[in-house]
Structures are given as C-alpha cells and as structure tokens.
Coordinates of C-alpha atoms in Angstrom, one line a residue:
S1 CA -17.4 117.0 -5.0
N2 CA -16.3 119.8 -2.6
G3 CA -18.5 122.4 -4.1
M4 CA -21.9 120.8 -4.3
R5 CA -20.7 118.8 -0.7
G6 CA -21.0 122.9 0.1
A7 CA -23.4 124.4 -0.6
L8 CA -24.6 121.1 0.7
Y9 CA -24.0 121.8 4.0
Y10 CA -24.3 125.9 4.1
E11 CA -27.6 125.3 3.2
S12 CA -28.6 123.0 5.7
G13 CA -26.5 124.7 8.2
Q14 CA -23.2 123.2 9.2
F15 CA -21.2 126.4 8.1
M16 CA -17.8 125.2 9.3
R17 CA -18.8 121.6 7.7
A18 CA -19.6 123.6 4.6
K19 CA -16.3 126.0 5.2
R20 CA -14.2 123.5 4.6
D21 CA -14.9 121.8 2.0
F22 CA -16.0 125.6 -0.3
E23 CA -12.1 126.7 0.5
V24 CA -10.8 123.1 -0.6
V25 CA -12.4 124.1 -3.9
D26 CA -10.7 128.2 -3.3
R27 CA -7.2 126.3 -3.5
T28 CA -7.6 123.3 -6.1
P29 CA -10.2 124.9 -8.1
D30 CA -12.0 122.9 -10.4
P31 CA -12.5 123.6 -13.6
R32 CA -15.9 121.9 -14.7
F33 CA -17.0 124.4 -12.6
E34 CA -19.9 127.7 -13.9
A35 CA -19.0 131.0 -12.6
E36 CA -22.3 131.0 -11.1
K37 CA -20.8 128.1 -8.4
Y38 CA -17.6 129.7 -7.9
S39 CA -20.2 133.3 -7.3
Y40 CA -21.5 131.2 -5.6
I41 CA -19.3 129.4 -3.1
Y42 CA -16.9 132.0 -2.5
T43 CA -20.5 134.7 -1.6
K44 CA -20.9 132.2 0.9
L45 CA -17.4 132.4 2.0
G46 CA -17.5 135.9 2.3
L47 CA -20.2 135.7 4.6
M48 CA -18.8 132.8 6.8
T49 CA -15.9 134.9 7.5
T50 CA -17.1 138.6 8.0
D51 CA -17.1 138.4 11.5
S52 CA -13.6 135.5 12.2
E53 CA -11.9 136.6 9.1
P54 CA -12.4 140.5 7.5
E55 CA -9.7 140.3 4.9
K56 CA -10.6 136.7 4.0
S57 CA -14.1 138.2 3.8
L58 CA -13.0 140.8 1.5
R59 CA -10.6 138.5 -0.2
Y60 CA -14.0 135.8 -0.9
F61 CA -15.8 139.1 -1.6
K62 CA -13.9 140.3 -4.6
Q63 CA -13.9 137.3 -6.2
A64 CA -17.4 136.0 -6.0
A65 CA -17.8 139.4 -8.0
E66 CA -15.6 138.5 -10.8
W67 CA -16.9 135.0 -11.3
K68 CA -20.2 137.3 -11.3
P69 CA -19.9 140.7 -11.8
H70 CA -23.8 142.7 -11.0
P71 CA -24.8 144.6 -8.0
E72 CA -25.2 143.1 -5.1
S73 CA -22.2 141.1 -5.5
Y74 CA -20.3 144.8 -5.7
E75 CA -22.4 146.0 -2.6
N76 CA -20.5 142.9 -0.3
V77 CA -17.0 144.0 -1.4
A78 CA -18.0 147.3 -1.1
L79 CA -19.7 145.8 2.2
A80 CA -16.5 144.0 3.9
A81 CA -14.0 147.1 2.7
R82 CA -15.8 149.5 4.7
K83 CA -15.6 146.8 7.5
L84 CA -11.7 146.9 7.4
G85 CA -11.7 150.8 6.3
D86 CA -11.1 150.4 2.9
I87 CA -12.8 153.3 1.9
E88 CA -11.4 154.0 -1.3
T89 CA -12.0 149.8 -2.3
A90 CA -15.4 151.1 -0.7
E91 CA -16.3 153.6 -2.7
A92 CA -14.8 152.1 -6.0
F93 CA -17.6 149.1 -5.4
Y94 CA -20.4 151.1 -4.9
F95 CA -19.4 153.6 -8.0
K96 CA -19.8 149.6 -10.0
C97 CA -23.6 149.4 -8.8
P98 CA -26.4 151.2 -11.7
K99 CA -27.8 153.9 -9.6
D100 CA -31.4 152.4 -10.2
F101 CA -30.6 148.9 -8.6
N102 CA -32.6 148.9 -5.0
P103 CA -33.2 152.7 -5.3
P104 CA -32.2 154.7 -3.5
S105 CA -29.1 152.5 -2.2
F106 CA -26.3 154.1 -4.2
Y107 CA -26.7 156.9 -3.0
M108 CA -27.6 155.5 0.6
N109 CA -24.7 153.7 0.2
L110 CA -22.2 156.2 -0.7
S111 CA -24.0 158.9 1.8
N112 CA -23.0 156.6 4.4
L113 CA -19.6 156.2 3.8
Y114 CA -19.1 159.4 2.9
F115 CA -20.8 159.7 6.5
E116 CA -19.1 157.9 8.8
T117 CA -15.8 159.6 6.2
Q118 CA -16.2 162.8 7.2
Q119 CA -16.5 163.6 4.1
F120 CA -19.0 166.4 4.1
E121 CA -18.9 167.9 0.4
K122 CA -18.7 164.7 -1.5
G123 CA -22.1 163.7 0.8
A124 CA -23.4 166.3 -0.3
A125 CA -23.0 166.0 -4.1
I126 CA -24.2 162.2 -3.6
M127 CA -27.7 163.1 -1.8
T128 CA -27.9 166.6 -4.4
Q129 CA -27.2 163.2 -6.8
A130 CA -29.8 161.2 -5.2
I131 CA -32.5 164.7 -5.4
E132 CA -32.4 165.4 -9.0
A133 CA -32.5 162.0 -10.2
G134 CA -36.4 161.5 -7.8
C135 CA -35.8 160.8 -4.5
N136 CA -38.6 162.8 -3.1
D137 CA -37.2 161.5 0.7
I138 CA -37.0 162.6 3.9
L139 CA -34.1 161.0 4.7
C140 CA -32.5 162.5 2.0
Y141 CA -33.6 165.9 2.9
K142 CA -32.2 165.3 6.3
M143 CA -28.4 163.6 5.4
R144 CA -28.2 166.8 2.5
C145 CA -28.2 169.5 4.5
F146 CA -26.4 168.2 7.4
F147 CA -23.8 167.8 5.2
R148 CA -24.2 171.2 3.8
I149 CA -24.9 172.5 7.9
Q150 CA -21.1 170.6 8.3
T151 CA -19.7 172.6 4.7
R152 CA -20.9 176.0 6.6
E153 CA -23.1 176.1 2.6
I154 CA -25.7 177.3 5.7
P155 CA -28.4 178.8 3.3
G156 CA -28.9 175.7 0.6
A157 CA -28.7 173.7 4.5
A158 CA -31.9 175.7 5.4
E159 CA -33.5 175.2 2.6
D160 CA -33.0 171.5 3.0
F161 CA -34.1 171.8 6.2
E162 CA -37.7 173.0 5.6
R163 CA -38.3 170.6 2.7
A164 CA -37.8 167.7 5.4
I165 CA -40.0 170.2 7.5
A166 CA -42.3 170.1 4.5
L167 CA -42.4 166.2 4.3
F168 CA -42.2 165.3 8.1
N169 CA -45.5 167.8 8.1
A170 CA -47.5 165.7 5.2
M171 CA -46.4 162.5 6.8
P172 CA -50.2 161.5 8.5
K173 CA -49.4 159.9 12.6
A174 CA -46.1 161.4 12.9
Q175 CA -43.7 160.9 15.6
P176 CA -41.7 163.1 16.7
D177 CA -38.2 163.2 14.8
P178 CA -35.3 164.0 16.6
I179 CA -32.5 164.5 13.6
L180 CA -34.9 166.8 12.8
S181 CA -34.6 168.7 16.5
N182 CA -30.6 168.5 15.9
L183 CA -30.0 169.4 12.3
E184 CA -33.0 172.5 13.8
E185 CA -30.5 173.3 16.2
M186 CA -27.7 173.4 14.1
L187 CA -29.2 175.9 11.9
H188 CA -29.5 177.9 14.8
S189 CA -25.9 177.9 16.4
F190 CA -25.2 179.9 12.8
E191 CA -27.7 182.3 12.8
T192 CA -26.9 183.4 16.7
N193 CA -23.6 183.7 15.5

C-alpha cells in the first residue's frame, strides 16, 4: 500500500517519495489502517511540510492529533499554529497537554507563547502556576520577573529577581547571566523613577 511504501521511503530518507505516497493516503484513506498508522502518516506529512507549506502542516498535525490524541501531537499542532500566528489554536492545544508531560514543557510552551504575543499577565499567571507546581528553576523566576516588570508588578518582580539571584549564586561555576543583568537594570529603572 502507499502508506507502507511511504513509511519505508520516509525511514530511508527519501522524503519526496514518502510525501507523494502519504498524500495518496490522505486523498483516498484506506479503511484497513489503524489509528496509529494514520497518526504516523499525518505526523510525517506535518513534519515534511512545516517550512514549505505551513498551512498544510497545521492541517496534517491536527489530523494526527485526531487519530492519536496525545501530548506530542498536541505540541505539534500548537507549534504549527504558532508559526502561522494562530495564537488561539496554539494556546488551546498547549492546554490539552497534561501539566506533568515532559516537565516543565507545559508551562514553558505557554510562557513562550505569551512572551511572543506580549500577553504579560497571562505569562505571569502561568509562571506562578509552574512555581506553585514545584518548578523551582531559575528560568521560571526570571520569566515571571520579566512578566511582572511588564505588568508593573514591581514588588513581585523584585522578589522573583532575588529568588533567581539566590538560585544563580547556588550554581557551581556559574557564568555571568546577561538576562539577570537586564532584569536588574529594568528593576533599577523603576526604583529611580
């Protein structure tokens, strides 16, 4: 079948041939295929069209997620949607991922989305959830500090900065951190105003 041959082509790196065979399956689905096979085909089609045909890539990833709903599929849809600027779809599919999937990816994916779209209040809220869920990572505190600075929640931002500095100072052989330096400058600009 085209699906099986396409998989062999894909695994051997013959992506154009694989794409042709997988597109035949997309046009004329084979009822004998199991959900796992369709998920595989649509995921590979999504990957092969990410740069060249981003709209198709999003459609393929959505179909893969319908055939096999799991966190990796949801992340693929969200990334494809982000690439197209479809923020609502990206956010919706990130929220379909369980919070404990590939920790702390749930929180970081949403945080990055909110950073890119300048939704700073949502960013601060999702980083608060991450910290309350036990993400005691310097990046969580730096990100929440930034979001809080942007929303003018300076006392909270200062607390996050102090926590990030404490985590930084506890690192063995820590290299200078330009992000911490920038956050410090941003906080100082509020103190002098």
